PDB file of C-alpha atoms in Angstrom:
ATOM      1  CA  MET A   1      12.440  26.715  -7.202  1.00 80.00           C
ATOM      2  CA  THR A   2       9.551  24.526  -8.315  1.00 88.00           C
ATOM      3  CA  ARG A   3       6.545  24.169  -6.000  1.00 94.00           C
ATOM      4  CA  VAL A   4       5.524  20.531  -6.070  1.00 95.00           C
ATOM      5  CA  ALA A   5       2.991  18.321  -4.326  1.00 97.00           C
ATOM      6  CA  ALA A   6       3.628  14.632  -3.737  1.00 97.00           C
ATOM      7  CA  VAL A   7       1.155  12.088  -2.395  1.00 97.00           C
ATOM      8  CA  ASP A   8       2.227   8.636  -1.244  1.00 93.00           C
ATOM      9  CA  CYS A   9      -0.673   6.263  -0.705  1.00 94.00           C
ATOM     10  CA  GLY A  10       0.444   3.106   1.038  1.00 87.00           C
ATOM     11  CA  THR A  11      -1.242   0.163   2.674  1.00 83.00           C
ATOM     12  CA  ASN A  12      -1.622   1.806   6.083  1.00 83.00           C
ATOM     13  CA  SER A  13      -1.293   5.554   5.535  1.00 89.00           C
ATOM     14  CA  ILE A  14      -1.619   8.296   2.955  1.00 95.00           C
ATOM     15  CA  ARG A  15       0.813  11.213   3.113  1.00 94.00           C
ATOM     16  CA  LEU A  16       1.158  14.618   1.524  1.00 97.00           C
ATOM     17  CA  LEU A  17       4.221  16.778   0.938  1.00 97.00           C
ATOM     18  CA  VAL A  18       4.015  20.251  -0.574  1.00 97.00           C
ATOM     19  CA  ALA A  19       7.503  21.672  -0.991  1.00 95.00           C
ATOM     20  CA  ASP A  20       9.688  24.095  -2.898  1.00 93.00           C
ATOM     21  CA  ALA A  21      12.427  22.113  -4.639  1.00 86.00           C
ATOM     22  CA  ASP A  22      15.620  23.321  -6.293  1.00 82.00           C
ATOM     23  CA  PRO A  23      17.421  20.483  -8.120  1.00 74.00           C
ATOM     24  CA  ARG A  24      20.486  22.700  -8.695  1.00 73.00           C
ATOM     25  CA  THR A  25      21.208  23.065  -4.975  1.00 69.00           C
ATOM     26  CA  GLY A  26      19.543  19.879  -3.691  1.00 66.00           C
ATOM     27  CA  GLU A  27      17.317  21.958  -1.429  1.00 76.00           C
ATOM     28  CA  LEU A  28      13.819  20.767  -0.578  1.00 83.00           C
ATOM     29  CA  VAL A  29      11.860  23.179   1.639  1.00 88.00           C
ATOM     30  CA  ASP A  30       8.735  21.748   3.266  1.00 91.00           C
ATOM     31  CA  LEU A  31       5.573  23.849   3.163  1.00 95.00           C
ATOM     32  CA  ASP A  32       3.100  21.184   4.264  1.00 96.00           C
ATOM     33  CA  ARG A  33       3.862  17.616   5.355  1.00 93.00           C
ATOM     34  CA  ARG A  34       1.101  15.490   6.823  1.00 93.00           C
ATOM     35  CA  MET A  35       0.008  11.907   7.283  1.00 91.00           C
ATOM     36  CA  THR A  36      -3.379  10.232   7.736  1.00 94.00           C
ATOM     37  CA  ILE A  37      -3.889   6.609   8.740  1.00 90.00           C
ATOM     38  CA  VAL A  38      -6.532   5.236   6.363  1.00 94.00           C
ATOM     39  CA  ARG A  39      -5.691   1.479   6.368  1.00 91.00           C
ATOM     40  CA  LEU A  40      -6.373   1.187   2.629  1.00 92.00           C
ATOM     41  CA  GLY A  41      -5.007  -2.348   2.758  1.00 88.00           C
ATOM     42  CA  GLN A  42      -7.631  -3.513   5.267  1.00 90.00           C
ATOM     43  CA  ASP A  43      -8.243  -7.230   4.554  1.00 87.00           C
ATOM     44  CA  VAL A  44      -6.642  -7.076   1.072  1.00 86.00           C
ATOM     45  CA  ASP A  45      -4.359  -9.989   1.916  1.00 81.00           C
ATOM     46  CA  ARG A  46      -7.442 -12.117   2.710  1.00 87.00           C
ATOM     47  CA  THR A  47     -10.051 -10.873   0.201  1.00 92.00           C
ATOM     48  CA  GLY A  48      -7.982  -9.523  -2.672  1.00 92.00           C
ATOM     49  CA  ARG A  49     -10.189  -6.413  -2.752  1.00 94.00           C
ATOM     50  CA  LEU A  50     -10.160  -2.892  -1.323  1.00 94.00           C
ATOM     51  CA  ALA A  51     -12.926  -2.589   1.272  1.00 94.00           C
ATOM     52  CA  PRO A  52     -15.590   0.122   0.659  1.00 96.00           C
ATOM     53  CA  GLU A  53     -14.937   1.729   4.051  1.00 96.00           C
ATOM     54  CA  ALA A  54     -11.183   1.771   3.393  1.00 95.00           C
ATOM     55  CA  LEU A  55     -11.750   3.493   0.053  1.00 96.00           C
ATOM     56  CA  GLU A  56     -13.965   6.121   1.651  1.00 97.00           C
ATOM     57  CA  ARG A  57     -11.397   6.851   4.382  1.00 97.00           C
ATOM     58  CA  THR A  58      -8.794   7.312   1.653  1.00 97.00           C
ATOM     59  CA  PHE A  59     -10.983   9.584  -0.472  1.00 97.00           C
ATOM     60  CA  ALA A  60     -11.806  11.714   2.595  1.00 98.00           C
ATOM     61  CA  ALA A  61      -8.070  12.240   3.161  1.00 98.00           C
ATOM     62  CA  CYS A  62      -7.660  13.084  -0.543  1.00 98.00           C
ATOM     63  CA  ARG A  63     -10.317  15.785  -0.250  1.00 98.00           C
ATOM     64  CA  ALA A  64      -8.436  17.408   2.631  1.00 98.00           C
ATOM     65  CA  TYR A  65      -5.165  17.162   0.693  1.00 98.00           C
ATOM     66  CA  ALA A  66      -6.758  18.751  -2.395  1.00 98.00           C
ATOM     67  CA  GLU A  67      -7.590  21.824  -0.318  1.00 97.00           C
ATOM     68  CA  ALA A  68      -4.019  22.072   0.983  1.00 97.00           C
ATOM     69  CA  ILE A  69      -2.527  21.689  -2.504  1.00 97.00           C
ATOM     70  CA  LYS A  70      -4.779  24.449  -3.842  1.00 97.00           C
ATOM     71  CA  GLU A  71      -4.012  26.726  -0.882  1.00 97.00           C
ATOM     72  CA  HIS A  72      -0.247  26.441  -1.422  1.00 97.00           C
ATOM     73  CA  GLY A  73      -0.499  26.809  -5.188  1.00 96.00           C
ATOM     74  CA  ALA A  74       1.562  23.748  -6.109  1.00 95.00           C
ATOM     75  CA  GLN A  75       2.550  23.756  -9.769  1.00 90.00           C
ATOM     76  CA  ARG A  76       2.903  20.014 -10.207  1.00 93.00           C
ATOM     77  CA  LEU A  77       1.281  17.016  -8.479  1.00 97.00           C
ATOM     78  CA  ARG A  78       2.178  13.362  -8.476  1.00 96.00           C
ATOM     79  CA  PHE A  79       0.169  10.675  -6.702  1.00 97.00           C
ATOM     80  CA  VAL A  80       1.943   7.362  -6.180  1.00 95.00           C
ATOM     81  CA  ALA A  81       0.102   4.309  -4.889  1.00 91.00           C
ATOM     82  CA  THR A  82       1.918   1.313  -3.519  1.00 74.00           C
ATOM     83  CA  SER A  83       1.333  -2.205  -2.285  1.00 65.00           C
ATOM     84  CA  ALA A  84      -2.374  -2.423  -1.400  1.00 70.00           C
ATOM     85  CA  SER A  85      -3.615  -0.896  -4.652  1.00 78.00           C
ATOM     86  CA  ARG A  86      -1.200  -3.049  -6.668  1.00 75.00           C
ATOM     87  CA  ASP A  87      -2.710  -6.190  -5.205  1.00 74.00           C
ATOM     88  CA  ALA A  88      -6.431  -5.371  -5.309  1.00 88.00           C
ATOM     89  CA  GLU A  89      -8.883  -6.737  -7.879  1.00 92.00           C
ATOM     90  CA  ASN A  90     -11.021  -3.576  -7.698  1.00 94.00           C
ATOM     91  CA  ARG A  91      -8.207  -1.040  -7.985  1.00 90.00           C
ATOM     92  CA  ASP A  92     -10.127   0.706 -10.812  1.00 92.00           C
ATOM     93  CA  GLU A  93     -12.527   2.047  -8.152  1.00 95.00           C
ATOM     94  CA  PHE A  94      -9.565   3.515  -6.341  1.00 94.00           C
ATOM     95  CA  VAL A  95      -8.167   5.100  -9.523  1.00 93.00           C
ATOM     96  CA  ARG A  96     -11.503   6.705 -10.438  1.00 95.00           C
ATOM     97  CA  GLY A  97     -12.024   8.086  -6.946  1.00 96.00           C
ATOM     98  CA  VAL A  98      -8.587   9.709  -6.765  1.00 96.00           C
ATOM     99  CA  LEU A  99      -9.002  11.186 -10.249  1.00 96.00           C
ATOM    100  CA  ASP A 100     -12.342  12.699  -9.265  1.00 97.00           C
ATOM    101  CA  VAL A 101     -10.923  14.340  -6.124  1.00 97.00           C
ATOM    102  CA  LEU A 102      -7.402  15.391  -7.137  1.00 97.00           C
ATOM    103  CA  GLY A 103      -7.570  15.563 -10.923  1.00 96.00           C
ATOM    104  CA  VAL A 104      -4.664  13.155 -11.458  1.00 96.00           C
ATOM    105  CA  GLU A 105      -4.568   9.412 -11.852  1.00 94.00           C
ATOM    106  CA  PRO A 106      -2.663   7.536  -9.161  1.00 93.00           C
ATOM    107  CA  GLU A 107       0.417   5.816 -10.492  1.00 91.00           C
ATOM    108  CA  VAL A 108       0.353   2.272  -9.243  1.00 82.00           C
ATOM    109  CA  VAL A 109       4.115   1.851  -9.245  1.00 81.00           C
ATOM    110  CA  THR A 110       6.119  -1.330  -9.260  1.00 77.00           C
ATOM    111  CA  GLY A 111       8.143  -2.372  -6.251  1.00 70.00           C
ATOM    112  CA  ASP A 112      11.338  -1.399  -8.061  1.00 73.00           C
ATOM    113  CA  GLN A 113      10.036   2.122  -8.778  1.00 81.00           C
ATOM    114  CA  GLU A 114       8.954   2.414  -5.165  1.00 77.00           C
ATOM    115  CA  ALA A 115      12.444   1.442  -4.070  1.00 77.00           C
ATOM    116  CA  GLU A 116      14.055   4.040  -6.340  1.00 83.00           C
ATOM    117  CA  PHE A 117      11.906   6.822  -4.872  1.00 87.00           C
ATOM    118  CA  SER A 118      12.682   5.676  -1.339  1.00 83.00           C
ATOM    119  CA  PHE A 119      16.427   5.585  -1.952  1.00 88.00           C
ATOM    120  CA  THR A 120      16.494   9.083  -3.455  1.00 86.00           C
ATOM    121  CA  GLY A 121      14.395  10.564  -0.682  1.00 88.00           C
ATOM    122  CA  ALA A 122      16.377   8.907   2.110  1.00 90.00           C
ATOM    123  CA  THR A 123      19.943   9.405   0.920  1.00 88.00           C
ATOM    124  CA  LYS A 124      20.006  12.791  -0.820  1.00 82.00           C
ATOM    125  CA  GLU A 125      20.994  14.464   2.474  1.00 80.00           C
ATOM    126  CA  LEU A 126      23.376  11.681   3.536  1.00 84.00           C
ATOM    127  CA  THR A 127      25.718  11.405   0.561  1.00 73.00           C
ATOM    128  CA  GLY A 128      28.117  14.048   1.933  1.00 72.00           C
ATOM    129  CA  ARG A 129      28.299  12.596   5.445  1.00 82.00           C
ATOM    130  CA  ALA A 130      31.847  11.468   6.267  1.00 83.00           C
ATOM    131  CA  ASP A 131      30.644   9.552   9.363  1.00 88.00           C
ATOM    132  CA  LEU A 132      28.458   7.160   7.366  1.00 90.00           C
ATOM    133  CA  ARG A 133      30.100   4.350   5.419  1.00 92.00           C
ATOM    134  CA  ARG A 134      28.830   3.316   2.027  1.00 90.00           C
ATOM    135  CA  PRO A 135      27.104   1.587   0.390  1.00 94.00           C
ATOM    136  CA  PHE A 136      23.765   2.311   2.033  1.00 95.00           C
ATOM    137  CA  LEU A 137      21.003  -0.219   2.541  1.00 96.00           C
ATOM    138  CA  VAL A 138      17.728   1.689   2.562  1.00 95.00           C
ATOM    139  CA  VAL A 139      14.867  -0.298   4.066  1.00 94.00           C
ATOM    140  CA  ASP A 140      11.324   1.057   3.736  1.00 90.00           C
ATOM    141  CA  ILE A 141       9.002  -0.976   5.974  1.00 93.00           C
ATOM    142  CA  GLY A 142       5.499  -0.233   4.787  1.00 88.00           C
ATOM    143  CA  GLY A 143       2.115  -1.656   5.605  1.00 87.00           C
ATOM    144  CA  GLY A 144       1.975  -4.254   2.859  1.00 85.00           C
ATOM    145  CA  SER A 145       5.531  -4.537   1.590  1.00 87.00           C
ATOM    146  CA  THR A 146       9.131  -3.780   2.437  1.00 91.00           C
ATOM    147  CA  GLU A 147      11.578  -2.309  -0.057  1.00 88.00           C
ATOM    148  CA  PHE A 148      15.307  -3.052   0.067  1.00 93.00           C
ATOM    149  CA  VAL A 149      17.671  -0.819  -1.894  1.00 94.00           C
ATOM    150  CA  VAL A 150      21.465  -1.025  -1.874  1.00 95.00           C
ATOM    151  CA  GLY A 151      23.434   1.788  -3.446  1.00 93.00           C
ATOM    152  CA  ASP A 152      26.053   4.494  -3.185  1.00 88.00           C
ATOM    153  CA  ASP A 153      25.230   7.638  -5.152  1.00 78.00           C
ATOM    154  CA  ARG A 154      22.687   5.666  -7.124  1.00 80.00           C
ATOM    155  CA  VAL A 155      20.746   2.434  -6.796  1.00 85.00           C
ATOM    156  CA  GLY A 156      22.841  -0.697  -7.221  1.00 88.00           C
ATOM    157  CA  GLY A 157      20.111  -3.239  -6.482  1.00 91.00           C
ATOM    158  CA  ALA A 158      16.510  -3.211  -5.318  1.00 91.00           C
ATOM    159  CA  ARG A 159      13.809  -5.676  -4.312  1.00 89.00           C
ATOM    160  CA  SER A 160      10.309  -5.394  -2.909  1.00 87.00           C
ATOM    161  CA  VAL A 161       8.843  -8.243  -0.857  1.00 90.00           C
ATOM    162  CA  ASP A 162       5.310  -8.651   0.443  1.00 88.00           C
ATOM    163  CA  VAL A 163       6.132  -8.279   4.116  1.00 92.00           C
ATOM    164  CA  GLY A 164       4.815  -5.230   5.955  1.00 93.00           C
ATOM    165  CA  CYS A 165       3.405  -4.343   9.355  1.00 94.00           C
ATOM    166  CA  VAL A 166      -0.274  -4.550   8.313  1.00 89.00           C
ATOM    167  CA  ARG A 167       0.106  -7.652   6.171  1.00 91.00           C
ATOM    168  CA  MET A 168       2.041  -9.527   8.889  1.00 93.00           C
ATOM    169  CA  THR A 169      -0.427  -8.461  11.575  1.00 94.00           C
ATOM    170  CA  GLU A 170      -3.469  -9.559   9.582  1.00 91.00           C
ATOM    171  CA  ARG A 171      -1.848 -12.780   8.420  1.00 91.00           C
ATOM    172  CA  HIS A 172      -0.481 -13.945  11.773  1.00 91.00           C
ATOM    173  CA  LEU A 173      -1.912 -11.982  14.697  1.00 90.00           C
ATOM    174  CA  VAL A 174      -5.636 -11.651  13.905  1.00 89.00           C
ATOM    175  CA  ARG A 175      -8.070 -14.250  15.199  1.00 84.00           C
ATOM    176  CA  ASP A 176     -11.869 -13.918  14.981  1.00 81.00           C
ATOM    177  CA  GLY A 177     -11.537 -10.382  13.687  1.00 83.00           C
ATOM    178  CA  ALA A 178      -9.376  -9.082  16.529  1.00 86.00           C
ATOM    179  CA  VAL A 179      -5.631  -8.607  16.975  1.00 86.00           C
ATOM    180  CA  ALA A 180      -4.148 -10.913  19.624  1.00 88.00           C
ATOM    181  CA  ASP A 181      -3.706  -9.024  22.888  1.00 89.00           C
ATOM    182  CA  PRO A 182      -0.849  -9.906  23.267  1.00 90.00           C
ATOM    183  CA  PRO A 183       0.160 -12.458  20.593  1.00 91.00           C
ATOM    184  CA  THR A 184       1.223 -15.980  21.515  1.00 92.00           C
ATOM    185  CA  GLU A 185       4.737 -17.322  21.086  1.00 94.00           C
ATOM    186  CA  ARG A 186       3.461 -19.549  18.267  1.00 94.00           C
ATOM    187  CA  GLN A 187       2.001 -16.556  16.409  1.00 94.00           C
ATOM    188  CA  ILE A 188       5.227 -14.606  16.791  1.00 95.00           C
ATOM    189  CA  ALA A 189       7.284 -17.578  15.592  1.00 96.00           C
ATOM    190  CA  ALA A 190       5.093 -17.983  12.491  1.00 96.00           C
ATOM    191  CA  MET A 191       5.424 -14.295  11.725  1.00 95.00           C
ATOM    192  CA  ARG A 192       9.186 -14.436  12.192  1.00 96.00           C
ATOM    193  CA  ALA A 193       9.426 -17.406   9.812  1.00 96.00           C
ATOM    194  CA  ASP A 194       7.455 -15.477   7.182  1.00 96.00           C
ATOM    195  CA  ILE A 195       9.793 -12.487   7.546  1.00 96.00           C
ATOM    196  CA  GLU A 196      12.907 -14.675   7.303  1.00 97.00           C
ATOM    197  CA  ALA A 197      11.589 -16.279   4.114  1.00 97.00           C
ATOM    198  CA  ALA A 198      11.052 -12.816   2.648  1.00 96.00           C
ATOM    199  CA  LEU A 199      14.624 -11.849   3.537  1.00 96.00           C
ATOM    200  CA  ASP A 200      15.813 -14.980   1.735  1.00 97.00           C
ATOM    201  CA  ARG A 201      13.931 -13.792  -1.375  1.00 95.00           C
ATOM    202  CA  ALA A 202      15.378 -10.293  -1.093  1.00 94.00           C
ATOM    203  CA  GLU A 203      18.906 -11.687  -0.870  1.00 95.00           C
ATOM    204  CA  GLU A 204      18.432 -13.576  -4.125  1.00 94.00           C
ATOM    205  CA  THR A 205      18.792 -10.294  -6.026  1.00 91.00           C
ATOM    206  CA  VAL A 206      20.074  -7.653  -3.590  1.00 93.00           C
ATOM    207  CA  PRO A 207      23.426  -7.979  -1.775  1.00 94.00           C
ATOM    208  CA  LEU A 208      22.049  -6.915   1.611  1.00 94.00           C
ATOM    209  CA  ARG A 209      25.170  -7.902   3.555  1.00 94.00           C
ATOM    210  CA  GLU A 210      27.447  -5.676   1.454  1.00 93.00           C
ATOM    211  CA  ALA A 211      25.864  -2.568   2.980  1.00 94.00           C
ATOM    212  CA  ARG A 212      27.852  -0.604   5.547  1.00 95.00           C
ATOM    213  CA  THR A 213      25.083   1.733   6.751  1.00 96.00           C
ATOM    214  CA  LEU A 214      21.463   0.716   7.346  1.00 97.00           C
ATOM    215  CA  VAL A 215      18.930   3.501   6.782  1.00 97.00           C
ATOM    216  CA  GLY A 216      15.407   2.787   8.032  1.00 96.00           C
ATOM    217  CA  LEU A 217      12.273   4.504   6.752  1.00 93.00           C
ATOM    218  CA  ALA A 218       8.556   4.771   7.468  1.00 88.00           C
ATOM    219  CA  GLY A 219       6.324   4.720  10.513  1.00 90.00           C
ATOM    220  CA  SER A 220       7.415   1.476  12.143  1.00 95.00           C
ATOM    221  CA  VAL A 221      11.060   2.596  12.193  1.00 96.00           C
ATOM    222  CA  THR A 222      10.382   6.180  13.246  1.00 96.00           C
ATOM    223  CA  THR A 223       8.095   4.987  16.032  1.00 97.00           C
ATOM    224  CA  VAL A 224      10.798   2.637  17.338  1.00 97.00           C
ATOM    225  CA  SER A 225      13.176   5.620  17.389  1.00 98.00           C
ATOM    226  CA  ALA A 226      10.640   7.729  19.295  1.00 97.00           C
ATOM    227  CA  ILE A 227      10.249   4.953  21.884  1.00 97.00           C
ATOM    228  CA  ALA A 228      14.029   4.504  22.124  1.00 97.00           C
ATOM    229  CA  GLN A 229      14.410   8.208  22.891  1.00 97.00           C
ATOM    230  CA  ASP A 230      11.476   8.161  25.340  1.00 96.00           C
ATOM    231  CA  LEU A 231       9.994  11.186  23.605  1.00 97.00           C
ATOM    232  CA  PRO A 232       7.018  12.828  25.355  1.00 96.00           C
ATOM    233  CA  ALA A 233       5.379  13.231  21.918  1.00 94.00           C
ATOM    234  CA  TYR A 234       6.212  12.403  18.331  1.00 93.00           C
ATOM    235  CA  ASP A 235       8.990  14.812  17.308  1.00 94.00           C
ATOM    236  CA  SER A 236      10.152  14.635  13.684  1.00 91.00           C
ATOM    237  CA  ALA A 237      13.218  16.801  14.308  1.00 91.00           C
ATOM    238  CA  ALA A 238      14.433  14.521  17.114  1.00 96.00           C
ATOM    239  CA  ILE A 239      13.743  11.380  15.095  1.00 96.00           C
ATOM    240  CA  HIS A 240      15.269  12.451  11.756  1.00 93.00           C
ATOM    241  CA  HIS A 241      18.812  11.019  11.471  1.00 93.00           C
ATOM    242  CA  SER A 242      18.700   9.554  14.976  1.00 96.00           C
ATOM    243  CA  ARG A 243      20.544   6.278  15.502  1.00 97.00           C
ATOM    244  CA  VAL A 244      19.165   3.278  17.355  1.00 98.00           C
ATOM    245  CA  SER A 245      21.336   0.315  18.342  1.00 98.00           C
ATOM    246  CA  ARG A 246      20.320  -3.239  17.543  1.00 98.00           C
ATOM    247  CA  GLU A 247      20.224  -4.047  21.256  1.00 97.00           C
ATOM    248  CA  ARG A 248      17.706  -1.260  21.825  1.00 98.00           C
ATOM    249  CA  VAL A 249      15.616  -2.323  18.829  1.00 98.00           C
ATOM    250  CA  CYS A 250      15.562  -5.845  20.263  1.00 98.00           C
ATOM    251  CA  GLU A 251      14.415  -4.616  23.685  1.00 98.00           C
ATOM    252  CA  ILE A 252      11.667  -2.468  22.185  1.00 98.00           C
ATOM    253  CA  THR A 253      10.465  -5.212  19.835  1.00 97.00           C
ATOM    254  CA  GLU A 254      10.253  -7.766  22.627  1.00 97.00           C
ATOM    255  CA  TRP A 255       8.295  -5.308  24.767  1.00 97.00           C
ATOM    256  CA  LEU A 256       5.893  -4.391  21.952  1.00 96.00           C
ATOM    257  CA  LEU A 257       5.145  -8.062  21.267  1.00 95.00           C
ATOM    258  CA  ARG A 258       4.516  -8.755  24.981  1.00 94.00           C
ATOM    259  CA  ALA A 259       2.480  -5.623  25.623  1.00 95.00           C
ATOM    260  CA  THR A 260      -1.285  -5.345  25.520  1.00 94.00           C
ATOM    261  CA  HIS A 261      -3.142  -2.966  23.232  1.00 93.00           C
ATOM    262  CA  ALA A 262      -3.692  -0.582  26.150  1.00 95.00           C
ATOM    263  CA  GLU A 263       0.007  -0.581  27.072  1.00 96.00           C
ATOM    264  CA  ARG A 264       1.086   0.186  23.512  1.00 96.00           C
ATOM    265  CA  ALA A 265      -1.584   2.870  23.164  1.00 95.00           C
ATOM    266  CA  ALA A 266      -0.253   4.571  26.304  1.00 96.00           C
ATOM    267  CA  VAL A 267       3.126   5.259  24.647  1.00 97.00           C
ATOM    268  CA  PRO A 268       3.034   9.064  24.197  1.00 96.00           C
ATOM    269  CA  SER A 269       4.723   9.049  20.777  1.00 95.00           C
ATOM    270  CA  MET A 270       2.499   6.289  19.370  1.00 94.00           C
ATOM    271  CA  HIS A 271       0.097   7.209  16.551  1.00 91.00           C
ATOM    272  CA  PRO A 272      -3.288   5.591  17.289  1.00 91.00           C
ATOM    273  CA  GLY A 273      -3.303   3.986  13.857  1.00 87.00           C
ATOM    274  CA  ARG A 274      -0.061   2.116  14.593  1.00 92.00           C
ATOM    275  CA  VAL A 275      -0.978   0.582  17.946  1.00 94.00           C
ATOM    276  CA  ASP A 276      -2.038  -2.786  16.519  1.00 93.00           C
ATOM    277  CA  VAL A 277       0.651  -3.098  13.818  1.00 94.00           C
ATOM    278  CA  ILE A 278       3.793  -1.674  15.445  1.00 96.00           C
ATOM    279  CA  GLY A 279       4.892  -5.000  16.933  1.00 95.00           C
ATOM    280  CA  ALA A 280       5.003  -6.620  13.500  1.00 95.00           C
ATOM    281  CA  GLY A 281       6.811  -3.615  12.015  1.00 96.00           C
ATOM    282  CA  ALA A 282       9.435  -3.640  14.754  1.00 97.00           C
ATOM    283  CA  LEU A 283       9.996  -7.367  14.246  1.00 97.00           C
ATOM    284  CA  VAL A 284      10.636  -6.776  10.536  1.00 97.00           C
ATOM    285  CA  LEU A 285      13.263  -4.154  11.451  1.00 98.00           C
ATOM    286  CA  LEU A 286      14.941  -6.373  14.041  1.00 98.00           C
ATOM    287  CA  SER A 287      15.023  -9.343  11.656  1.00 97.00           C
ATOM    288  CA  ILE A 288      16.746  -7.221   8.999  1.00 97.00           C
ATOM    289  CA  MET A 289      19.330  -5.930  11.484  1.00 97.00           C
ATOM    290  CA  GLU A 290      20.117  -9.448  12.643  1.00 97.00           C
ATOM    291  CA  ARG A 291      20.325 -10.762   9.084  1.00 97.00           C
ATOM    292  CA  ILE A 292      22.948  -8.215   7.970  1.00 97.00           C
ATOM    293  CA  ASP A 293      24.619  -7.893  11.393  1.00 96.00           C
ATOM    294  CA  ALA A 294      23.851  -4.160  11.561  1.00 97.00           C
ATOM    295  CA  LYS A 295      24.946  -2.620  14.853  1.00 97.00           C
ATOM    296  CA  GLU A 296      22.558   0.332  14.442  1.00 97.00           C
ATOM    297  CA  VAL A 297      19.940   1.838  12.167  1.00 98.00           C
ATOM    298  CA  VAL A 298      20.034   5.446  10.971  1.00 97.00           C
ATOM    299  CA  VAL A 299      16.426   6.651  11.016  1.00 96.00           C
ATOM    300  CA  SER A 300      15.180   8.948   8.268  1.00 93.00           C
ATOM    301  CA  GLU A 301      11.980  10.971   8.144  1.00 90.00           C
ATOM    302  CA  HIS A 302      12.692  11.542   4.451  1.00 88.00           C
ATOM    303  CA  ASP A 303      11.629   8.673   2.279  1.00 85.00           C
ATOM    304  CA  ILE A 304       9.511   7.782  -0.738  1.00 86.00           C
ATOM    305  CA  LEU A 305       7.466  10.965  -0.349  1.00 92.00           C
ATOM    306  CA  ASP A 306      10.577  13.119  -0.756  1.00 92.00           C
ATOM    307  CA  GLY A 307      11.714  10.962  -3.672  1.00 91.00           C
ATOM    308  CA  ILE A 308       8.385  11.566  -5.419  1.00 94.00           C
ATOM    309  CA  ALA A 309       8.767  15.317  -4.865  1.00 93.00           C
ATOM    310  CA  TRP A 310      12.296  15.237  -6.261  1.00 89.00           C
ATOM    311  CA  SER A 311      11.115  13.373  -9.356  1.00 88.00           C
ATOM    312  CA  LEU A 312       8.771  16.285 -10.125  1.00 89.00           C
ATOM    313  CA  ALA A 313      11.476  18.903  -9.588  1.00 82.00           C
ATOM    314  CA  ILE A 314      14.019  17.031 -11.723  1.00 73.00           C
ATOM    315  CA  ASP A 315      11.493  16.569 -14.550  1.00 64.00           C
ATOM    316  CA  GLU A 316      10.727  20.285 -14.414  1.00 56.00           C
ATOM    317  CA  GLY A 317      14.429  21.177 -14.394  1.00 47.00           C
TER     318      GLY A 317
END
């Protein structure tokens, strides 16, 4: 076993996984898994820069994670940063701050690398399942981007497009500094058109429609699953490997886009940091399901974070 620590810093959230990994058996045992909404990508789509308050929220989370990593005695640490920090003009400030707190430089990975991590993390447990047809399409709906990966035992094609729940919300649903409550039909239509154009770009290089099983990752998808199951609180065990039909995803998406902020916030499984962006994230998921004619989505709690952890264990092995 190798004790590893993986940090995934996305546009909306930063997450930590400390785990014991054994590449010989494929076993990954969680010791500490946590998530903090920091909204690092706040206004990046508009300004091209990381906001000072967003950086400070992120560094505060890093300080808490540094304590956890030290407490568990992780032998190896990898910090991967995704869409928001790729796009920002002042990303050097972000790199210096993370290095000061955690002692490692964040790796600002490409979309293709991000997709590879996501695929490994999501499918390592699924490859022996006789009830799931291959190839898989793994879809990681983040805050700033969405990754599409088609593959069987390994990646066959991957593409990252700049469509995510935060980016779509800020681009289409924010007026005068506030999120529409609820959005208008025109706003929703513009957002849907943006998503469809992104799917067109993804299909230029990735054969999305060849997939036989859709696997959905990240907070927008897991939250839709929690709502579909009417969970009294967010429950990772109930959500992991749950299946949600396209009809149910459609119902939930339509409700989220009609609901007010207060109505969404009252959902017991809803993380406060997702209240304003969940409608956009659900619409991305629904659009993908309709595009490839997927009857259901298999929801995974294991994603890029687990893929990052596995990369450390495999390198060590």
